[in-house]
Coordinates of C-alpha atoms and ligand atoms in Angstrom, one line a residue:
M1 CA 201.8 126.6 -44.7
N2 CA 201.8 122.8 -44.4
V3 CA 198.5 121.7 -42.9
L4 CA 197.5 118.3 -41.6
I5 CA 193.8 117.3 -41.3
V6 CA 193.0 114.5 -39.0
G7 CA 190.1 112.2 -40.0
G8 CA 189.0 110.4 -43.1
G9 CA 185.3 110.8 -43.8
G10 CA 183.0 113.1 -45.9
R11 CA 183.4 115.9 -43.4
E12 CA 187.2 115.8 -43.7
H13 CA 187.0 115.7 -47.5
A14 CA 184.9 118.9 -47.3
I15 CA 187.4 120.5 -44.9
V16 CA 190.3 119.5 -47.2
W17 CA 188.4 120.8 -50.3
A18 CA 187.8 124.2 -48.6
L19 CA 191.4 124.5 -47.4
S20 CA 192.7 123.5 -50.8
K21 CA 191.3 126.9 -52.1
S22 CA 193.4 128.9 -49.6
E23 CA 196.4 130.6 -51.1
Q24 CA 198.2 130.3 -47.8
V25 CA 198.3 126.5 -48.1
E26 CA 201.4 124.9 -49.6
Q27 CA 200.8 121.3 -48.9
L28 CA 197.8 119.4 -47.4
Y29 CA 198.1 116.1 -45.6
C30 CA 195.3 114.0 -44.2
A31 CA 195.5 111.2 -41.7
P32 CA 194.1 108.7 -42.7
G33 CA 192.1 110.4 -45.5
N34 CA 190.3 108.4 -48.2
G35 CA 190.0 107.7 -51.9
G36 CA 188.6 111.2 -52.7
I37 CA 190.8 113.2 -50.3
A38 CA 193.8 111.6 -52.0
A39 CA 193.2 113.9 -55.0
L40 CA 193.7 117.0 -52.9
A41 CA 196.0 116.0 -50.0
Q42 CA 198.7 113.5 -49.4
C43 CA 197.1 110.7 -47.3
V44 CA 199.1 109.6 -44.2
P45 CA 198.4 106.0 -43.0
L46 CA 197.8 106.9 -39.4
S47 CA 194.7 106.2 -37.4
A48 CA 192.7 109.4 -36.4
T49 CA 192.9 108.3 -32.8
D50 CA 196.7 107.7 -32.7
V51 CA 197.5 110.8 -30.6
D52 CA 201.2 110.0 -30.2
G53 CA 201.6 108.9 -33.8
V54 CA 200.0 112.1 -35.2
V55 CA 202.2 114.4 -32.9
A56 CA 205.4 112.5 -33.9
W57 CA 204.5 112.6 -37.6
A58 CA 203.6 116.3 -37.5
Q59 CA 206.9 117.1 -35.8
T60 CA 209.0 115.2 -38.3
H61 CA 207.2 116.6 -41.4
S62 CA 207.3 120.4 -40.8
I63 CA 203.6 120.7 -40.2
D64 CA 202.6 124.3 -39.4
F65 CA 199.0 123.7 -38.4
V66 CA 196.8 120.7 -37.6
V67 CA 193.0 120.5 -37.9
V68 CA 191.5 117.8 -35.7
A69 CA 188.0 117.0 -37.0
P70 CA 186.5 113.9 -35.4
D71 CA 185.2 113.6 -31.8
D72 CA 187.4 110.8 -30.6
P73 CA 190.8 112.4 -30.9
L74 CA 189.4 115.6 -29.5
A75 CA 188.1 113.8 -26.4
L76 CA 191.5 111.9 -26.2
G77 CA 193.3 115.3 -26.0
M78 CA 195.0 115.4 -29.4
V79 CA 194.8 119.2 -29.5
D80 CA 196.4 119.4 -26.1
A81 CA 199.2 117.0 -27.1
L82 CA 199.9 118.9 -30.4
E83 CA 199.9 122.3 -28.7
D84 CA 202.1 121.0 -25.9
A85 CA 204.5 119.9 -28.5
G86 CA 204.6 123.4 -30.0
I87 CA 202.3 122.6 -33.0
P88 CA 199.3 125.0 -33.4
A89 CA 196.1 123.0 -33.7
F90 CA 192.4 123.7 -34.5
G91 CA 189.9 122.1 -32.2
P92 CA 188.9 122.2 -28.6
R93 CA 191.2 120.9 -25.9
A94 CA 189.9 117.8 -24.0
D95 CA 188.6 119.8 -21.1
A96 CA 186.3 121.7 -23.5
A97 CA 185.6 118.8 -25.9
I98 CA 184.0 117.2 -22.8
I99 CA 180.8 119.1 -23.7
E100 CA 180.3 116.4 -26.3
A101 CA 182.2 113.5 -24.6
S102 CA 180.0 113.6 -21.4
K103 CA 176.3 114.3 -21.6
I104 CA 176.2 114.6 -17.8
F105 CA 178.8 117.4 -18.0
S106 CA 176.8 119.2 -20.7
K107 CA 173.5 118.8 -18.9
N108 CA 175.0 120.1 -15.6
L109 CA 176.6 123.0 -17.4
M110 CA 173.2 124.0 -19.0
A111 CA 171.5 123.7 -15.6
K112 CA 174.1 125.9 -13.9
Y113 CA 174.0 128.6 -16.5
H114 CA 170.3 128.5 -17.2
I115 CA 170.6 127.4 -20.8
P116 CA 167.3 126.0 -22.0
T117 CA 167.3 122.2 -22.4
A118 CA 165.1 119.2 -21.5
K119 CA 164.5 118.5 -17.8
Y120 CA 166.7 115.7 -16.7
Q121 CA 168.2 113.5 -13.9
T122 CA 171.6 111.7 -14.0
F123 CA 172.1 108.2 -12.6
T124 CA 175.1 106.0 -11.7
E125 CA 172.9 103.2 -10.3
L126 CA 170.2 101.2 -11.9
A127 CA 167.4 101.1 -9.3
P128 CA 166.9 104.9 -8.9
A129 CA 167.0 105.3 -12.8
L130 CA 164.2 102.6 -13.1
A131 CA 162.2 104.3 -10.4
Y132 CA 162.6 107.8 -12.0
I133 CA 161.3 106.5 -15.4
E134 CA 158.4 104.8 -13.6
A135 CA 157.5 108.1 -11.9
E136 CA 157.9 110.3 -15.0
G137 CA 156.1 108.0 -17.5
A138 CA 156.6 107.9 -21.3
P139 CA 157.6 109.1 -23.8
I140 CA 161.0 109.6 -22.2
V141 CA 164.6 109.7 -23.4
V142 CA 167.6 107.7 -22.2
K143 CA 171.1 108.7 -23.0
A144 CA 174.5 107.0 -22.3
D145 CA 176.8 109.5 -20.7
G146 CA 179.8 109.0 -23.0
L147 CA 180.6 108.8 -26.7
A148 CA 178.6 105.9 -28.3
L149 CA 179.0 106.4 -32.0
G150 CA 175.8 108.4 -32.1
K151 CA 173.8 105.4 -30.9
G152 CA 173.6 106.1 -27.2
V153 CA 170.3 107.8 -27.3
I154 CA 166.9 106.0 -27.0
V155 CA 163.7 107.9 -27.4
A156 CA 161.4 105.5 -25.6
Q157 CA 157.7 105.4 -26.3
T158 CA 156.9 103.3 -23.3
V159 CA 158.2 103.0 -19.7
A160 CA 159.2 99.3 -20.4
E161 CA 161.3 100.4 -23.4
A162 CA 163.0 103.1 -21.4
Q163 CA 163.7 100.7 -18.5
E164 CA 165.1 98.1 -20.9
A165 CA 167.4 100.7 -22.4
V166 CA 168.8 101.7 -19.0
R167 CA 169.3 98.1 -18.1
S168 CA 171.2 97.3 -21.3
M169 CA 173.4 100.4 -20.8
M170 CA 174.1 100.1 -17.1
D171 CA 174.0 96.3 -16.5
G172 CA 174.6 94.9 -20.0
R173 CA 177.2 97.6 -20.7
K174 CA 175.9 97.8 -24.2
F175 CA 178.1 100.9 -24.8
G176 CA 180.9 99.8 -22.5
Q177 CA 182.1 102.4 -20.0
A178 CA 180.1 105.1 -22.0
G179 CA 176.9 103.7 -20.5
A180 CA 178.0 103.3 -16.9
R181 CA 176.3 106.6 -16.2
V182 CA 173.1 107.7 -17.9
V183 CA 170.9 110.7 -18.4
V184 CA 167.2 110.3 -18.3
E185 CA 165.4 113.3 -19.8
E186 CA 162.1 114.8 -20.8
C187 CA 161.0 114.0 -24.4
M188 CA 160.8 117.3 -26.3
T189 CA 158.9 117.9 -29.5
G190 CA 159.4 120.2 -32.5
P191 CA 161.6 120.6 -35.6
E192 CA 165.3 120.0 -35.2
V193 CA 167.9 122.4 -36.5
T194 CA 171.7 122.2 -36.3
V195 CA 173.7 125.4 -35.9
L196 CA 177.5 125.1 -36.2
A197 CA 179.5 128.0 -34.8
F198 CA 183.1 129.0 -35.0
C199 CA 184.5 129.8 -31.6
D200 CA 187.8 131.3 -30.4
G201 CA 187.3 130.8 -26.7
E202 CA 185.5 134.1 -26.3
H203 CA 183.7 135.0 -29.5
L204 CA 181.3 133.0 -31.5
V205 CA 180.2 133.2 -35.2
P206 CA 177.3 131.0 -36.2
M207 CA 177.3 129.4 -39.7
P208 CA 174.2 129.0 -41.8
S209 CA 171.6 126.7 -40.1
S210 CA 171.5 123.1 -41.3
Q211 CA 169.7 119.9 -40.9
D212 CA 170.8 116.3 -40.9
H213 CA 168.6 113.3 -41.9
K214 CA 169.5 110.6 -39.5
R215 CA 167.1 107.8 -40.4
A216 CA 168.0 105.3 -43.2
F217 CA 164.8 105.4 -45.2
D218 CA 162.4 108.0 -46.7
G219 CA 159.9 109.6 -44.5
N220 CA 162.3 109.4 -41.5
Q221 CA 161.7 105.7 -41.2
G222 CA 164.1 102.9 -40.3
P223 CA 167.2 102.7 -38.2
N224 CA 169.4 105.7 -37.2
T225 CA 172.5 106.2 -39.4
G226 CA 175.5 108.6 -39.3
G227 CA 173.4 110.8 -41.5
M228 CA 171.9 110.3 -45.0
G229 CA 171.9 113.8 -46.2
S230 CA 171.9 117.5 -45.2
I231 CA 170.7 120.9 -46.3
A232 CA 171.7 124.4 -45.4
P233 CA 170.2 126.8 -44.6
V234 CA 167.1 125.2 -43.1
A235 CA 163.9 126.0 -44.8
I236 CA 161.5 123.1 -44.3
P237 CA 158.3 123.4 -46.4
P238 CA 155.8 124.9 -46.1
S239 CA 157.6 127.6 -44.1
P240 CA 161.1 128.2 -42.8
N241 CA 161.2 127.6 -39.1
Y242 CA 164.7 129.0 -38.2
T243 CA 163.5 132.5 -38.7
P244 CA 165.7 135.6 -37.9
E245 CA 163.7 135.9 -34.7
V246 CA 164.4 132.3 -33.7
A247 CA 168.1 132.8 -34.6
R248 CA 168.3 135.9 -32.4
R249 CA 166.8 134.0 -29.5
C250 CA 169.2 131.2 -29.9
M251 CA 172.1 133.6 -30.0
E252 CA 171.0 135.3 -26.8
E253 CA 169.6 132.3 -24.8
I254 CA 171.9 129.5 -26.0
F255 CA 175.0 130.3 -28.2
L256 CA 176.5 133.2 -26.3
P257 CA 175.7 131.8 -22.8
T258 CA 177.3 128.4 -23.8
V259 CA 180.6 130.0 -24.8
A260 CA 180.6 132.3 -21.8
A261 CA 179.8 129.3 -19.5
L262 CA 182.7 127.3 -20.8
K263 CA 185.0 130.3 -20.4
A264 CA 183.8 130.9 -16.9
E265 CA 184.5 127.2 -16.1
G266 CA 188.1 127.6 -17.2
R267 CA 187.5 125.5 -20.3
P268 CA 187.5 128.1 -23.1
F269 CA 186.2 126.5 -26.3
Q270 CA 188.2 127.0 -29.5
G271 CA 186.9 125.2 -32.6
V272 CA 183.5 124.4 -34.0
L273 CA 180.7 124.1 -31.5
Y274 CA 177.7 122.1 -32.8
F275 CA 174.3 123.1 -31.4
G276 CA 171.7 120.4 -31.9
L277 CA 168.5 122.4 -31.3
M278 CA 164.8 121.6 -31.0
L279 CA 162.4 124.4 -31.7
T280 CA 159.8 123.4 -29.0
P281 CA 156.5 125.1 -28.3
D282 CA 158.3 126.7 -25.3
G283 CA 161.1 128.1 -27.5
P284 CA 164.4 126.8 -28.7
K285 CA 166.2 124.2 -26.5
V286 CA 169.5 122.3 -26.7
V287 CA 169.2 118.6 -27.6
E288 CA 172.9 118.0 -27.7
Y289 CA 176.3 119.7 -28.1
N290 CA 179.1 118.3 -30.3
A291 CA 182.6 119.6 -30.2
R292 CA 183.2 119.5 -34.0
F293 CA 181.6 119.9 -37.4
G294 CA 178.7 117.5 -37.9
D295 CA 178.8 115.0 -40.7
P296 CA 177.1 115.5 -43.2
E297 CA 176.1 119.1 -42.2
C298 CA 179.7 120.2 -42.7
Q299 CA 179.6 119.2 -46.4
A300 CA 176.5 121.4 -47.1
V301 CA 177.6 124.3 -44.9
L302 CA 181.2 124.6 -46.1
S303 CA 180.0 124.5 -49.8
L304 CA 178.4 127.9 -49.0
L305 CA 181.6 129.5 -47.5
E306 CA 183.3 132.3 -49.3
T307 CA 185.9 133.3 -46.8
D308 CA 189.3 131.5 -46.6
L309 CA 188.7 128.6 -44.1
L310 CA 192.3 128.6 -43.0
D311 CA 192.0 132.3 -42.0
I312 CA 188.9 131.3 -39.9
F313 CA 190.7 128.3 -38.3
L314 CA 193.7 130.4 -37.4
A315 CA 191.5 133.2 -35.9
C316 CA 189.7 130.6 -33.8
R317 CA 193.1 129.3 -32.6
N318 CA 194.5 132.8 -32.0
G319 CA 191.4 134.3 -30.3
T320 CA 190.9 136.9 -33.1
L321 CA 187.6 135.8 -34.6
D322 CA 186.1 139.2 -33.9
H323 CA 188.5 140.8 -36.4
L324 CA 187.2 138.6 -39.2
N325 CA 184.2 139.2 -41.5
I326 CA 183.0 135.7 -42.5
R327 CA 181.1 135.7 -45.8
W328 CA 178.6 133.1 -47.1
K329 CA 177.1 132.6 -50.6
D330 CA 173.5 133.5 -51.1
G331 CA 171.3 130.5 -51.8
A332 CA 171.4 127.0 -50.4
A333 CA 173.2 123.7 -50.4
C334 CA 172.2 120.0 -50.3
C335 CA 174.4 117.0 -49.5
L336 CA 172.9 113.7 -50.6
V337 CA 174.6 110.6 -49.1
L338 CA 175.0 107.5 -51.3
A339 CA 175.3 104.5 -49.0
S340 CA 176.2 100.9 -49.3
G341 CA 173.2 98.5 -49.5
G342 CA 172.5 97.1 -46.0
Y343 CA 173.9 100.2 -44.2
P344 CA 173.7 100.8 -41.2
G345 CA 173.7 97.0 -40.8
S346 CA 176.2 94.8 -42.6
Y347 CA 177.2 95.7 -46.2
A348 CA 179.7 94.7 -48.9
K349 CA 183.0 96.7 -49.5
G350 CA 185.3 96.9 -52.5
L351 CA 182.6 97.5 -55.2
P352 CA 183.7 99.6 -58.1
I353 CA 182.1 103.1 -58.4
T354 CA 181.3 104.6 -61.8
G355 CA 180.1 108.0 -63.0
L356 CA 182.1 110.2 -60.6
E357 CA 183.5 112.4 -63.3
D358 CA 180.1 113.2 -64.8
A359 CA 178.6 113.8 -61.4
G360 CA 181.5 116.2 -60.6
Q361 CA 180.4 118.5 -63.5
Q362 CA 177.2 119.4 -61.5
A363 CA 178.1 118.9 -57.9
V364 CA 181.1 118.4 -55.6
V365 CA 181.3 114.7 -54.7
F366 CA 182.8 114.3 -51.2
H367 CA 184.1 110.9 -50.5
A368 CA 183.3 109.2 -47.2
G369 CA 184.0 105.5 -47.4
T370 CA 186.0 105.0 -50.5
K371 CA 189.4 103.6 -51.5
L372 CA 191.5 104.3 -54.5
G373 CA 192.6 101.3 -56.6
D374 CA 196.1 101.1 -58.3
D375 CA 194.6 101.9 -61.7
G376 CA 192.6 104.9 -60.4
T377 CA 189.3 103.1 -60.0
V378 CA 187.4 104.2 -56.9
F379 CA 186.0 101.4 -54.7
T380 CA 183.4 101.4 -51.9
N381 CA 185.0 101.1 -48.5
G382 CA 182.4 102.0 -45.9
G383 CA 178.7 102.3 -45.1
R384 CA 178.4 105.9 -46.2
V385 CA 180.3 106.0 -49.4
L386 CA 179.8 109.5 -51.0
G387 CA 178.2 112.9 -50.3
V388 CA 177.0 114.5 -53.5
T389 CA 176.9 118.2 -52.6
A390 CA 175.3 120.9 -54.8
T391 CA 174.5 124.6 -54.3
G392 CA 171.8 126.6 -56.0
P393 CA 170.0 129.9 -55.8
D394 CA 167.4 128.3 -53.5
L395 CA 166.9 125.1 -51.6
N396 CA 164.8 123.4 -54.3
A397 CA 167.5 124.2 -57.0
A398 CA 170.2 122.8 -54.7
I399 CA 168.3 119.6 -54.0
D400 CA 167.5 119.1 -57.7
S401 CA 171.1 119.5 -58.7
A402 CA 172.3 117.1 -56.0
Y403 CA 169.9 114.4 -57.2
A404 CA 170.7 115.1 -60.9
A405 CA 174.4 114.7 -60.2
A406 CA 173.9 111.5 -58.2
G407 CA 172.0 110.1 -61.1
H408 CA 175.3 109.6 -62.9
I409 CA 176.8 107.5 -60.1
H410 CA 176.5 103.8 -59.8
F411 CA 177.8 101.0 -57.6
Q412 CA 176.1 97.7 -56.8
D413 CA 173.3 97.9 -54.2
M414 CA 173.7 101.7 -53.9
H415 CA 171.2 103.1 -51.4
F416 CA 170.0 106.7 -50.9
R417 CA 167.0 108.6 -49.6
T418 CA 164.8 110.3 -52.2
D419 CA 163.5 113.0 -49.8
I420 CA 166.5 114.9 -48.5
G421 CA 165.4 118.5 -47.7
R422 CA 161.8 117.7 -48.3
V423 CA 160.8 116.3 -44.9
Ligands
AMP501 P1 171.8 112.6 -30.3 O1 172.5 111.3 -30.6 O2 172.0 113.2 -29.0 O3 171.9 113.6 -31.5 O4 170.2 112.3 -30.3 C1 169.7 111.6 -31.4 C2 168.3 112.1 -31.7 O5 167.5 111.7 -30.6 C3 168.2 113.6 -31.8 O6 168.6 114.1 -33.0 C4 166.7 113.8 -31.5 O7 166.0 113.5 -32.6 C5 166.5 112.7 -30.4 N1 166.5 113.2 -29.1 C6 167.5 113.4 -28.2 N2 167.1 113.9 -27.1 C7 165.8 114.2 -27.2 C8 164.8 114.7 -26.3 N3 165.1 115.1 -25.1 N4 163.5 114.8 -26.8 C9 163.2 114.3 -28.0 N5 164.1 113.8 -28.9 C10 165.4 113.7 -28.5
LIG502 N1 175.3 114.7 -38.1 C1 175.4 114.5 -36.7 C2 176.7 114.4 -36.2 O1 177.7 114.6 -36.8 O2 176.8 114.1 -35.0

């Protein structure tokens, strides 16, 4: 099969890497791809949000299957457009991807189907939102309704901070149309866990639990980023918190009810459903849904997959996930992100990277923001540059291997956290 993957970050490199091991794949293409993906797939210079361009290109290049990985094209209806053009595609249609694209939709869905989540109110006007915050008190959480590059959530410690956040979203239009409507919700407490799940519209198969590290600096300090590292499965010292018992509760109270709810609403979800969970003193609750693999959770989780990923994607697309036995490696994985100095603020691009080959002996180095030079040199080309991903018999071994491998890599002002998997 000729397979096209849409996207060009570390997550897409991990998907391309896993698909490249499938015997069914003849040729892989990636739009737009990056400097590392280019070693495994032919990169196509199309933007990941160019719906018409991707459909037209797939039609003229005998593409048998398209994997749409990022949130924006899913929300724009790229899967709908491909399927309507007769090209099978992996990912939810826009009417199901709305579970990520609209927080108001997802909160209302959870309320209707009794799926545990933070208590909330939604607002389309400023004055009632300000009054609600005043009445509820702090800490309190303010969320822009739409996609805001992961930056539309403010966990406010004071009433004034929450009111300022609502003002900047609704009046200042800090996130454009995405912030025209807001959710104000109760601040929950507890460890956070991500569970990604394959879905075929009716059935759901959870992957190993995982954890992102969103803050830029050690000790979960500093500004939020796209993710500075990940581990899978989750076992935070001193004791693992995503126990089999917690997993069973999540399956019964959250995962299966969510898939059933979307089906009942006439929006069957096919693709990867991302459950952002908080293990609160009252039990597991949903923080957020995404309609795709998380980045960098994907890199850690897929490095543990044993089953052919193309078989899984096709089963999701064809509604036959229940016929498949998905196998995972024992042990654990760690993805350590190497970022440009200054990220998530401004940073330089075009810096040469050394040591990739040596690092590759110990770990898989997924590229996120890189570009390939004419002479084969790899240059930095983004905030998150590389995701050094290692597996091991246990979490400590995986973490140690990822750090040892990263020790070979150098570029000017390289920045990474030293505590991935340890906080
Ligand atoms: P999101 O962009 O929706 O993933 O939210 C970003 C982060 O904000 C989450 O990973 C949580 O750490 C935090 N957060 C979101 N909603 C809540 C909530 N209701 N209570 C506490 N923390 C939250
Ligand atoms: N790692 C969080 C996300 O991809 O949204």
